[in-house]
Short mmCIF file of C-alpha atoms in Angstrom, two decimals:
data_model
loop_
_atom_site.label_atom_id
_atom_site.label_comp_id
_atom_site.label_asym_id
_atom_site.label_seq_id
_atom_site.Cartn_x
_atom_site.Cartn_y
_atom_site.Cartn_z
CA MET A 1 63.18 -81.15 -18.80
CA LYS A 2 61.16 -81.41 -15.63
CA ASP A 3 58.21 -79.84 -13.94
CA ILE A 4 58.79 -77.13 -11.37
CA ASN A 5 56.78 -76.16 -8.32
CA ILE A 6 55.22 -72.73 -7.96
CA ILE A 7 53.31 -71.38 -5.00
CA ILE A 8 50.45 -69.13 -6.05
CA THR A 9 48.24 -67.16 -3.69
CA ASP A 10 44.91 -66.52 -5.41
CA ARG A 11 42.68 -63.44 -5.11
CA GLN A 12 40.90 -64.97 -2.13
CA GLY A 13 44.20 -65.36 -0.30
CA ILE A 14 44.33 -69.15 -0.70
CA LYS A 15 47.77 -70.66 -1.37
CA HIS A 16 48.14 -73.29 -4.09
CA GLU A 17 51.27 -75.31 -4.77
CA VAL A 18 51.15 -76.25 -8.43
CA GLU A 19 53.39 -78.06 -10.87
CA ALA A 20 54.29 -76.31 -14.10
CA PRO A 21 56.01 -77.92 -17.07
CA THR A 22 59.19 -76.34 -18.38
CA ASP A 23 58.90 -77.91 -21.83
CA MET A 24 55.65 -76.35 -23.05
CA ASN A 25 56.72 -72.75 -23.62
CA MET A 26 54.17 -71.70 -20.99
CA ASN A 27 54.08 -68.43 -19.15
CA LEU A 28 52.91 -67.94 -15.59
CA MET A 29 49.59 -66.42 -16.69
CA GLU A 30 48.82 -69.60 -18.63
CA VAL A 31 49.71 -71.71 -15.60
CA VAL A 32 47.27 -69.72 -13.45
CA ARG A 33 44.58 -70.13 -16.08
CA SER A 34 45.20 -73.82 -16.60
CA TYR A 35 44.75 -74.47 -12.87
CA GLU A 36 41.69 -72.15 -12.90
CA LEU A 37 43.05 -70.07 -10.03
CA ALA A 38 41.33 -66.89 -11.25
CA GLU A 39 37.79 -66.44 -12.48
CA GLU A 40 37.39 -66.99 -16.21
CA GLY A 41 37.42 -63.73 -18.15
CA THR A 42 39.23 -61.77 -15.44
CA PHE A 43 42.80 -62.91 -15.95
CA GLY A 44 45.04 -62.74 -19.02
CA ILE A 45 42.39 -60.90 -21.01
CA CYS A 46 44.70 -59.75 -23.80
CA GLY A 47 45.97 -63.31 -24.20
CA GLY A 48 49.50 -62.63 -23.01
CA MET A 49 50.63 -59.64 -25.04
CA ALA A 50 51.34 -57.28 -22.10
CA MET A 51 48.46 -55.17 -23.38
CA CYS A 52 46.27 -55.33 -20.32
CA ALA A 53 47.28 -55.67 -16.69
CA SER A 54 44.69 -58.26 -15.73
CA CYS A 55 47.36 -60.88 -14.99
CA GLN A 56 49.37 -58.65 -12.64
CA CYS A 57 51.03 -60.54 -9.79
CA TYR A 58 53.31 -59.74 -6.88
CA VAL A 59 56.56 -61.72 -6.84
CA GLU A 60 57.25 -62.75 -3.25
CA SER A 61 60.43 -64.80 -3.64
CA GLU A 62 63.92 -63.74 -4.62
CA HIS A 63 64.04 -65.47 -8.01
CA GLU A 64 65.84 -63.72 -10.84
CA LEU A 65 63.13 -62.91 -13.40
CA GLY A 66 65.06 -60.76 -15.81
CA GLU A 67 64.36 -57.17 -16.75
CA MET A 68 60.93 -56.00 -17.72
CA SER A 69 60.33 -55.20 -21.37
CA GLN A 70 59.28 -51.63 -22.13
CA ASP A 71 55.76 -52.90 -22.94
CA GLU A 72 55.44 -54.55 -19.53
CA ASP A 73 56.88 -51.55 -17.72
CA LEU A 74 54.56 -49.07 -19.43
CA MET A 75 51.52 -51.31 -18.97
CA LEU A 76 52.21 -51.48 -15.26
CA SER A 77 52.50 -47.70 -15.19
CA GLU A 78 48.78 -47.59 -15.99
CA ALA A 79 47.64 -50.50 -13.86
CA PHE A 80 45.98 -50.32 -10.46
CA TYR A 81 47.21 -51.83 -7.16
CA VAL A 82 50.82 -51.73 -8.43
CA LYS A 83 53.60 -52.45 -5.93
CA ASP A 84 57.39 -52.52 -6.21
CA ASN A 85 57.27 -56.29 -6.79
CA SER A 86 54.53 -56.17 -9.43
CA ARG A 87 55.01 -58.07 -12.69
CA LEU A 88 52.74 -59.18 -15.50
CA SER A 89 52.56 -62.94 -15.15
CA CYS A 90 52.20 -63.34 -18.93
CA GLN A 91 55.76 -62.05 -19.27
CA ILE A 92 57.25 -64.63 -16.88
CA PHE A 93 58.17 -67.77 -18.78
CA ILE A 94 58.36 -71.10 -16.97
CA LYS A 95 61.93 -72.39 -16.72
CA GLU A 96 63.81 -74.62 -14.30
CA GLU A 97 65.41 -71.69 -12.45
CA LEU A 98 61.97 -70.60 -11.29
CA ASN A 99 61.44 -73.71 -9.17
CA GLY A 100 59.95 -72.61 -5.85
CA LEU A 101 58.72 -69.25 -7.19
CA LYS A 102 56.14 -67.61 -4.92
CA ILE A 103 53.61 -65.16 -6.30
CA GLU A 104 50.36 -63.54 -5.28
CA LEU A 105 47.71 -62.51 -7.80
CA ALA A 106 46.92 -58.79 -7.72
CA PRO A 107 43.28 -57.83 -7.18
CA GLU A 108 40.98 -57.73 -10.19
CA ALA A 109 40.77 -54.24 -11.69
CA MET B 1 12.83 -49.63 -35.31
CA ILE B 2 15.65 -51.50 -37.03
CA LYS B 3 14.48 -54.78 -38.55
CA THR B 4 16.69 -57.67 -39.57
CA ASP B 5 16.83 -61.43 -39.91
CA ILE B 6 19.80 -62.03 -37.62
CA LEU B 7 20.78 -59.51 -34.98
CA ILE B 8 24.42 -60.05 -34.06
CA ILE B 9 25.58 -58.67 -30.73
CA GLY B 10 29.30 -58.04 -31.03
CA ALA B 11 31.14 -56.83 -34.13
CA GLY B 12 34.39 -58.74 -33.62
CA PRO B 13 35.78 -61.21 -36.18
CA THR B 14 33.22 -63.91 -35.35
CA GLY B 15 30.26 -61.53 -35.58
CA LEU B 16 31.55 -60.06 -38.84
CA PHE B 17 32.10 -63.46 -40.45
CA ALA B 18 28.58 -64.51 -39.41
CA VAL B 19 27.33 -61.72 -41.72
CA PHE B 20 29.08 -63.41 -44.65
CA GLU B 21 27.71 -66.88 -43.89
CA ALA B 22 24.22 -65.47 -43.34
CA GLY B 23 24.52 -63.53 -46.59
CA LEU B 24 25.17 -66.73 -48.54
CA LEU B 25 21.80 -67.91 -47.20
CA LYS B 26 20.18 -64.59 -48.19
CA LEU B 27 19.69 -63.63 -44.57
CA LYS B 28 20.15 -59.98 -43.61
CA CYS B 29 22.25 -59.06 -40.56
CA HIS B 30 22.54 -56.10 -38.24
CA LEU B 31 25.31 -55.76 -35.64
CA ILE B 32 25.36 -53.99 -32.27
CA ASP B 33 28.62 -53.18 -30.53
CA ALA B 34 29.41 -51.12 -27.44
CA LEU B 35 32.60 -49.91 -29.09
CA PRO B 36 32.41 -47.07 -31.60
CA GLN B 37 34.03 -49.18 -34.33
CA ALA B 38 33.85 -52.76 -35.60
CA GLY B 39 36.58 -55.29 -34.87
CA GLY B 40 36.23 -56.05 -31.17
CA GLN B 41 39.44 -56.93 -29.34
CA CYS B 42 41.37 -57.05 -32.63
CA THR B 43 40.76 -53.35 -33.19
CA GLU B 44 40.55 -52.17 -29.60
CA ILE B 45 43.43 -54.02 -27.95
CA TYR B 46 45.91 -55.28 -30.52
CA PRO B 47 45.36 -53.89 -34.07
CA LYS B 48 49.10 -53.90 -34.82
CA LYS B 49 49.80 -57.39 -33.48
CA PRO B 50 50.28 -60.18 -36.00
CA ILE B 51 48.06 -63.28 -35.87
CA TYR B 52 49.61 -66.48 -37.19
CA ASP B 53 46.78 -69.02 -37.01
CA ILE B 54 44.24 -67.75 -39.52
CA PRO B 55 44.06 -70.38 -42.27
CA GLY B 56 45.53 -69.10 -45.52
CA PHE B 57 47.30 -66.18 -43.88
CA PRO B 58 50.80 -67.10 -42.67
CA GLU B 59 50.72 -63.77 -40.85
CA ILE B 60 48.14 -61.01 -40.68
CA LEU B 61 47.81 -57.97 -38.44
CA ALA B 62 44.66 -58.07 -36.31
CA GLY B 63 43.58 -54.71 -37.73
CA ASP B 64 44.07 -55.95 -41.29
CA LEU B 65 42.01 -59.06 -40.56
CA VAL B 66 39.13 -56.82 -39.53
CA THR B 67 39.59 -54.64 -42.63
CA ASN B 68 39.46 -57.78 -44.81
CA LEU B 69 36.39 -59.11 -43.01
CA MET B 70 34.62 -55.78 -43.52
CA LYS B 71 35.48 -55.94 -47.23
CA GLN B 72 34.30 -59.55 -47.42
CA ILE B 73 30.86 -58.70 -45.99
CA GLU B 74 30.39 -55.47 -47.96
CA PRO B 75 28.10 -57.10 -50.57
CA PHE B 76 25.73 -58.16 -47.79
CA GLN B 77 25.20 -54.59 -46.60
CA PRO B 78 24.98 -55.23 -42.86
CA GLY B 79 23.64 -52.52 -40.60
CA PHE B 80 25.57 -51.34 -37.55
CA THR B 81 24.56 -49.84 -34.24
CA LEU B 82 27.94 -48.85 -32.83
CA GLY B 83 28.82 -47.22 -29.54
CA GLU B 84 25.70 -48.67 -27.93
CA ARG B 85 25.40 -51.62 -25.59
CA ALA B 86 22.66 -54.24 -25.97
CA GLU B 87 20.74 -53.80 -22.74
CA THR B 88 17.47 -55.75 -22.77
CA ILE B 89 15.86 -58.49 -24.81
CA ASP B 90 12.17 -59.33 -25.13
CA LYS B 91 10.81 -62.40 -26.85
CA LEU B 92 7.56 -61.74 -28.71
CA ASP B 93 4.71 -64.25 -29.07
CA ASP B 94 5.77 -65.08 -32.65
CA GLY B 95 9.23 -66.16 -31.42
CA THR B 96 11.03 -63.05 -32.67
CA PHE B 97 13.02 -60.68 -30.46
CA ILE B 98 13.24 -57.00 -29.58
CA VAL B 99 16.68 -55.93 -28.38
CA THR B 100 17.04 -52.43 -26.90
CA THR B 101 20.37 -50.68 -26.41
CA ASP B 102 21.43 -48.43 -23.55
CA LYS B 103 20.58 -45.47 -25.78
CA GLY B 104 17.10 -46.79 -26.45
CA THR B 105 17.64 -47.96 -30.05
CA LEU B 106 15.17 -50.73 -30.82
CA HIS B 107 16.04 -53.75 -32.98
CA HIS B 108 13.57 -56.38 -34.14
CA ALA B 109 15.07 -59.71 -35.25
CA LYS B 110 14.01 -63.24 -36.02
CA ILE B 111 17.25 -64.59 -34.57
CA VAL B 112 19.74 -63.19 -32.07
CA ALA B 113 23.36 -64.31 -32.23
CA ILE B 114 25.55 -63.21 -29.35
CA ALA B 115 29.14 -62.86 -30.55
CA GLY B 116 30.23 -60.71 -27.66
CA GLY B 117 33.74 -62.06 -27.14
CA LEU B 118 34.75 -61.45 -23.56
CA GLY B 119 31.86 -59.03 -23.15
CA SER B 120 31.30 -55.37 -23.76
CA PHE B 121 34.25 -53.11 -23.10
CA GLU B 122 33.73 -50.86 -20.13
CA PRO B 123 36.04 -48.21 -18.70
CA ARG B 124 38.53 -49.36 -16.07
CA LYS B 125 37.77 -47.49 -12.89
CA PRO B 126 40.59 -46.53 -10.52
CA PRO B 127 40.27 -48.01 -7.04
CA ILE B 128 39.14 -44.82 -5.27
CA SER B 129 36.70 -45.78 -2.52
CA ASN B 130 33.98 -43.16 -3.15
CA ILE B 131 34.33 -42.81 -6.92
CA ALA B 132 30.87 -44.28 -7.65
CA GLN B 133 29.15 -41.50 -5.71
CA PHE B 134 30.58 -38.86 -8.07
CA GLU B 135 29.87 -40.67 -11.34
CA ASP B 136 28.06 -38.18 -13.59
CA ARG B 137 28.50 -35.63 -10.79
CA GLY B 138 31.95 -34.64 -11.95
CA VAL B 139 33.54 -38.01 -12.69
CA GLU B 140 33.31 -39.23 -16.28
CA TYR B 141 35.16 -42.19 -17.79
CA ILE B 142 34.26 -41.38 -21.39
CA ILE B 143 34.14 -37.94 -22.99
CA ARG B 144 30.91 -37.75 -24.92
CA ASP B 145 30.46 -34.00 -25.32
CA PRO B 146 33.63 -31.89 -24.90
CA GLU B 147 31.47 -28.75 -24.60
CA ILE B 148 30.49 -29.62 -21.03
CA TYR B 149 34.11 -28.91 -20.05
CA ARG B 150 34.11 -25.38 -21.46
CA ASP B 151 35.54 -22.95 -18.90
CA LYS B 152 35.72 -25.69 -16.27
CA ASN B 153 38.62 -26.99 -14.20
CA VAL B 154 39.42 -30.47 -15.46
CA VAL B 155 41.73 -33.12 -14.03
CA ILE B 156 42.67 -36.00 -16.33
CA SER B 157 44.43 -39.12 -15.11
CA GLY B 158 46.27 -41.75 -17.19
CA GLY B 159 49.38 -42.20 -19.28
CA GLY B 160 48.14 -43.53 -22.62
CA ASP B 161 46.90 -42.04 -25.86
CA SER B 162 43.43 -41.19 -24.56
CA ALA B 163 44.76 -39.20 -21.60
CA LEU B 164 47.21 -37.32 -23.82
CA ASP B 165 44.78 -36.69 -26.68
CA TRP B 166 41.98 -35.39 -24.46
CA SER B 167 44.39 -33.22 -22.47
CA ILE B 168 45.48 -31.63 -25.75
CA PHE B 169 41.91 -31.22 -26.98
CA LEU B 170 40.52 -29.80 -23.75
CA ALA B 171 43.45 -27.41 -23.27
CA ASN B 172 41.70 -25.06 -25.70
CA ILE B 173 38.24 -25.47 -24.19
CA ALA B 174 38.58 -25.86 -20.44
CA LYS B 175 39.53 -23.17 -17.95
CA SER B 176 42.36 -25.40 -16.74
CA VAL B 177 43.61 -28.90 -17.55
CA THR B 178 45.73 -30.88 -15.12
CA LEU B 179 47.20 -34.17 -16.32
CA ILE B 180 48.26 -36.66 -13.68
CA HIS B 181 50.27 -39.79 -14.34
CA ARG B 182 52.09 -42.24 -12.13
CA ARG B 183 55.24 -42.00 -14.25
CA ASN B 184 57.13 -39.26 -15.98
CA GLU B 185 57.06 -41.35 -19.17
CA PHE B 186 53.90 -41.64 -21.25
CA ARG B 187 52.77 -44.59 -23.34
CA GLY B 188 51.12 -42.57 -26.09
CA ALA B 189 52.22 -41.56 -29.58
CA LEU B 190 55.39 -39.46 -29.69
CA ASP B 191 53.55 -36.60 -31.41
CA SER B 192 51.02 -36.41 -28.60
CA VAL B 193 53.69 -36.49 -25.90
CA GLU B 194 55.52 -33.62 -27.63
CA LYS B 195 52.30 -31.64 -28.01
CA VAL B 196 51.55 -32.01 -24.29
CA GLN B 197 55.09 -30.85 -23.51
CA GLU B 198 54.52 -27.81 -25.73
CA LEU B 199 51.18 -26.99 -24.05
CA LYS B 200 52.79 -27.45 -20.66
CA ASN B 201 55.49 -24.95 -21.62
CA LEU B 202 52.77 -22.51 -22.71
CA GLY B 203 51.03 -22.95 -19.34
CA LYS B 204 47.93 -24.48 -20.93
CA ILE B 205 48.34 -27.90 -19.29
CA GLU B 206 49.63 -28.53 -15.81
CA LEU B 207 51.47 -31.81 -15.50
CA ILE B 208 51.72 -33.53 -12.13
CA THR B 209 53.99 -36.60 -12.25
CA PRO B 210 54.79 -39.08 -10.81
CA ALA B 211 51.52 -38.88 -8.97
CA GLU B 212 48.05 -40.33 -8.73
CA VAL B 213 44.60 -39.31 -7.65
CA ILE B 214 43.76 -41.15 -4.45
CA GLY B 215 40.70 -39.30 -3.18
CA LEU B 216 37.65 -37.35 -4.27
CA VAL B 217 35.97 -34.63 -2.22
CA GLY B 218 32.57 -32.96 -2.58
CA LYS B 219 29.19 -32.60 -0.93
CA THR B 220 27.03 -33.74 -3.84
CA ASP B 221 29.07 -32.81 -6.90
CA LEU B 222 32.82 -33.22 -7.19
CA GLU B 223 34.72 -30.25 -5.78
CA GLU B 224 38.30 -31.45 -5.26
CA VAL B 225 40.64 -34.30 -6.05
CA VAL B 226 43.34 -35.44 -3.66
CA ILE B 227 46.60 -36.14 -5.43
CA GLN B 228 49.48 -38.09 -3.95
CA ARG B 229 52.96 -37.24 -5.21
CA GLY B 230 55.59 -39.06 -3.21
CA ASN B 231 54.84 -38.19 0.39
CA ASP B 232 53.01 -34.99 -0.56
CA MET B 233 49.24 -34.68 -0.66
CA ILE B 234 47.86 -32.04 -3.00
CA ASN B 235 44.23 -30.94 -2.89
CA ARG B 236 43.19 -29.58 -6.25
CA GLU B 237 39.86 -27.84 -6.88
CA CYS B 238 38.16 -29.24 -9.94
CA ASP B 239 34.79 -29.54 -11.63
CA HIS B 240 35.56 -32.70 -13.55
CA PHE B 241 37.83 -35.68 -12.98
CA ILE B 242 38.33 -37.90 -16.04
CA PRO B 243 40.23 -41.14 -15.36
CA LEU B 244 41.33 -42.66 -18.69
CA PHE B 245 42.80 -46.08 -17.98
CA GLY B 246 41.54 -48.03 -20.94
CA LEU B 247 38.76 -50.57 -21.21
CA SER B 248 38.08 -53.89 -19.62
CA PRO B 249 35.60 -56.47 -20.93
CA LYS B 250 32.56 -57.38 -18.84
CA LEU B 251 29.70 -59.69 -19.80
CA GLY B 252 27.35 -56.84 -18.82
CA PRO B 253 23.57 -56.92 -19.12
CA ILE B 254 23.65 -60.13 -21.23
CA ALA B 255 24.29 -61.92 -17.94
CA ASP B 256 20.71 -61.02 -16.90
CA TRP B 257 18.95 -62.28 -20.02
CA GLY B 258 18.06 -65.67 -18.54
CA LEU B 259 20.79 -67.46 -20.43
CA GLU B 260 22.61 -70.34 -18.81
CA ILE B 261 26.00 -68.98 -17.78
CA GLU B 262 29.07 -70.93 -16.74
CA LYS B 263 32.34 -69.26 -15.74
CA ASN B 264 31.42 -65.92 -17.32
CA ALA B 265 30.49 -67.56 -20.62
CA ILE B 266 27.19 -68.63 -22.21
CA LYS B 267 26.51 -72.37 -22.36
CA VAL B 268 25.54 -73.63 -25.80
CA ASP B 269 24.66 -76.86 -27.52
CA ASN B 270 27.83 -77.49 -29.46
CA SER B 271 26.75 -80.90 -30.69
CA LEU B 272 24.19 -79.16 -32.92
CA ASP B 273 24.25 -75.46 -33.61
CA TYR B 274 25.59 -73.30 -30.73
CA GLN B 275 22.08 -72.43 -29.58
CA THR B 276 21.63 -71.28 -25.98
CA ASN B 277 18.99 -72.50 -23.54
CA ILE B 278 16.62 -69.90 -25.08
CA PRO B 279 15.51 -71.09 -28.54
CA GLY B 280 16.35 -68.52 -31.19
CA ILE B 281 19.28 -67.07 -29.26
CA TYR B 282 22.70 -68.38 -30.25
CA ALA B 283 26.12 -67.65 -28.78
CA ILE B 284 29.25 -67.93 -30.93
CA GLY B 285 32.94 -67.20 -30.49
CA ASP B 286 34.73 -66.44 -27.23
CA VAL B 287 31.50 -65.63 -25.39
CA ASN B 288 30.26 -69.23 -25.39
CA THR B 289 31.32 -72.35 -23.57
CA TYR B 290 30.90 -76.09 -24.15
CA PRO B 291 32.98 -79.17 -23.49
CA GLY B 292 36.26 -78.82 -25.36
CA LYS B 293 35.80 -75.11 -26.15
CA LEU B 294 38.81 -73.35 -27.64
CA LYS B 295 38.83 -69.56 -27.67
CA LEU B 296 40.31 -69.10 -31.12
CA ILE B 297 39.16 -66.83 -33.93
CA LEU B 298 39.11 -69.74 -36.36
CA CYS B 299 36.80 -71.71 -34.04
CA GLY B 300 34.50 -68.67 -33.94
CA PHE B 301 34.33 -68.72 -37.74
CA HIS B 302 33.25 -72.37 -37.68
CA GLU B 303 30.65 -71.72 -35.01
CA ALA B 304 29.28 -68.76 -36.99
CA THR B 305 28.85 -70.98 -40.05
CA LEU B 306 26.88 -73.65 -38.21
CA MET B 307 24.82 -71.05 -36.38
CA CYS B 308 23.70 -69.50 -39.68
CA GLN B 309 22.60 -72.86 -41.08
CA SER B 310 20.53 -73.50 -37.97
CA ALA B 311 19.12 -69.95 -38.04
CA TYR B 312 18.03 -70.51 -41.64
CA GLN B 313 16.18 -73.70 -40.69
CA ARG B 314 14.53 -71.89 -37.79
CA ILE B 315 13.35 -69.02 -40.01
CA PHE B 316 12.29 -71.32 -42.86
CA PRO B 317 11.34 -74.61 -41.20
CA ASP B 318 9.68 -75.92 -44.36
CA LYS B 319 12.52 -75.15 -46.74
CA ARG B 320 15.20 -77.67 -47.41
CA TYR B 321 18.60 -76.06 -47.70
CA VAL B 322 21.42 -77.74 -49.52
CA LEU B 323 24.93 -76.67 -48.64
CA LYS B 324 26.53 -74.86 -51.57
CA TYR B 325 30.17 -74.05 -52.10
CA THR B 326 31.15 -70.50 -53.03
CA THR B 327 33.44 -71.96 -55.69
CA VAL B 328 30.30 -73.35 -57.36
CA GLY B 329 27.56 -70.89 -56.51
CA GLY B 330 29.65 -67.73 -56.24
CA VAL B 331 28.67 -64.90 -53.93
CA GLU B 332 25.56 -62.91 -54.70
CA GLY B 333 25.43 -59.65 -52.76
CA PHE B 334 22.33 -57.80 -51.63
CA ASP B 335 23.72 -54.82 -53.55
CA GLY B 336 23.28 -56.60 -56.89
CA SER B 337 26.94 -57.59 -57.10
CA LYS B 338 27.87 -61.12 -58.08
CA LYS B 339 31.17 -62.85 -57.79
CA GLU B 340 31.59 -66.12 -59.58
CA ALA B 341 34.29 -68.25 -61.06
CA PRO B 342 35.12 -67.24 -64.66
CA LYS B 343 33.62 -69.52 -67.23
CA ALA B 344 35.99 -71.69 -69.23
CA ILE B 345 36.46 -70.53 -72.80
CA VAL B 346 35.06 -73.04 -75.24
CA LYS B 347 36.27 -72.87 -78.80
CA SER B 348 35.54 -75.19 -81.61
CA ILE B 349 38.39 -76.79 -83.45
CA ASP B 350 38.09 -76.89 -87.23
#
């Protein structure tokens, strides 16, 4: 198992290249929180259950992320600032195939 | 005015358990919560989700945990001010506090314990540029009195239970109800979806999907909403626009109480008792921060326990309290109830 690199553009438009471990069962929301790339209390509010859309992100690279669950899909149907490439970062699990993933955090809503 | 020993702001698991620990010390508690029911996030966001890290419960639904906590604190007869947000705090000369809610309810307490989790839950507002100017002038995020919609043209936006339920309810009161959702599918209970379909067929609800409200028009009060459906723009006359997109936690007025705040959380002295920089005000559970903080329900329970011990010492500085175990001392409720371990049967042997 190895760490992968992810490029995250925060809500201020600043790009961060971060390393994320593939052996800790982490999701992308937890990576963002662990690097403190979003203000505390504004990101991943439901804790990663796809029950709020506070961790919405836009996927900017061509990585294969797998299909959305119905929970994720329906949550995004009620979120704001949704685009075609919107995903809930709590539903994206860190694995080797995601090396080089590029995302942008959606605005706080 | 409501009087109590400890006023707990936030009726989530940590706040509720604080009632139990205070009760063991014969301290009376009253809780304030902005939500209309106790339970905090557990009830509001994920009541049907299992929690696996509550000691002694290999698995428990969040809603059931709250039900159990409510049962556990029953003997201590806590008071509740629900559906109101703690707005201001005043410290009196004798060191006690007056906390006033947004509805003007006054609470007098010797100790204030903030157990506000991530903050008070406030409606999520859609990103429509001029929405603030129509708030209470035709835009409402919460339905308080359905009668104000009688014989009015109402537009509701959202795809969850609230949007469906209120559309159904107002269909029999309002002059017209238009429900707008970005998808054709709804996230609510199947029964509600079917009922909306039925009312749509009867012409009592107009459904516009997939669409969203992107603009509001009016001189002083709301007169029209602008709806985008694909490339079409629809202007719809309406008296009320009700966006129902759920709730989002905000620290709210607590942030202005003079407490030391760090990263949206209240700094406390974790080496001692979870007291804030204002003596007599404590912060426990997810709302506080200190080196090594973990936002876990079980950590909130621990913090509540220590807070109550400290509160007791603050209220009774001359009394010496000795920690007692419930297995030894039992639980004596304020309602006269007493739980205690059954006595061993002693029989003589001839």
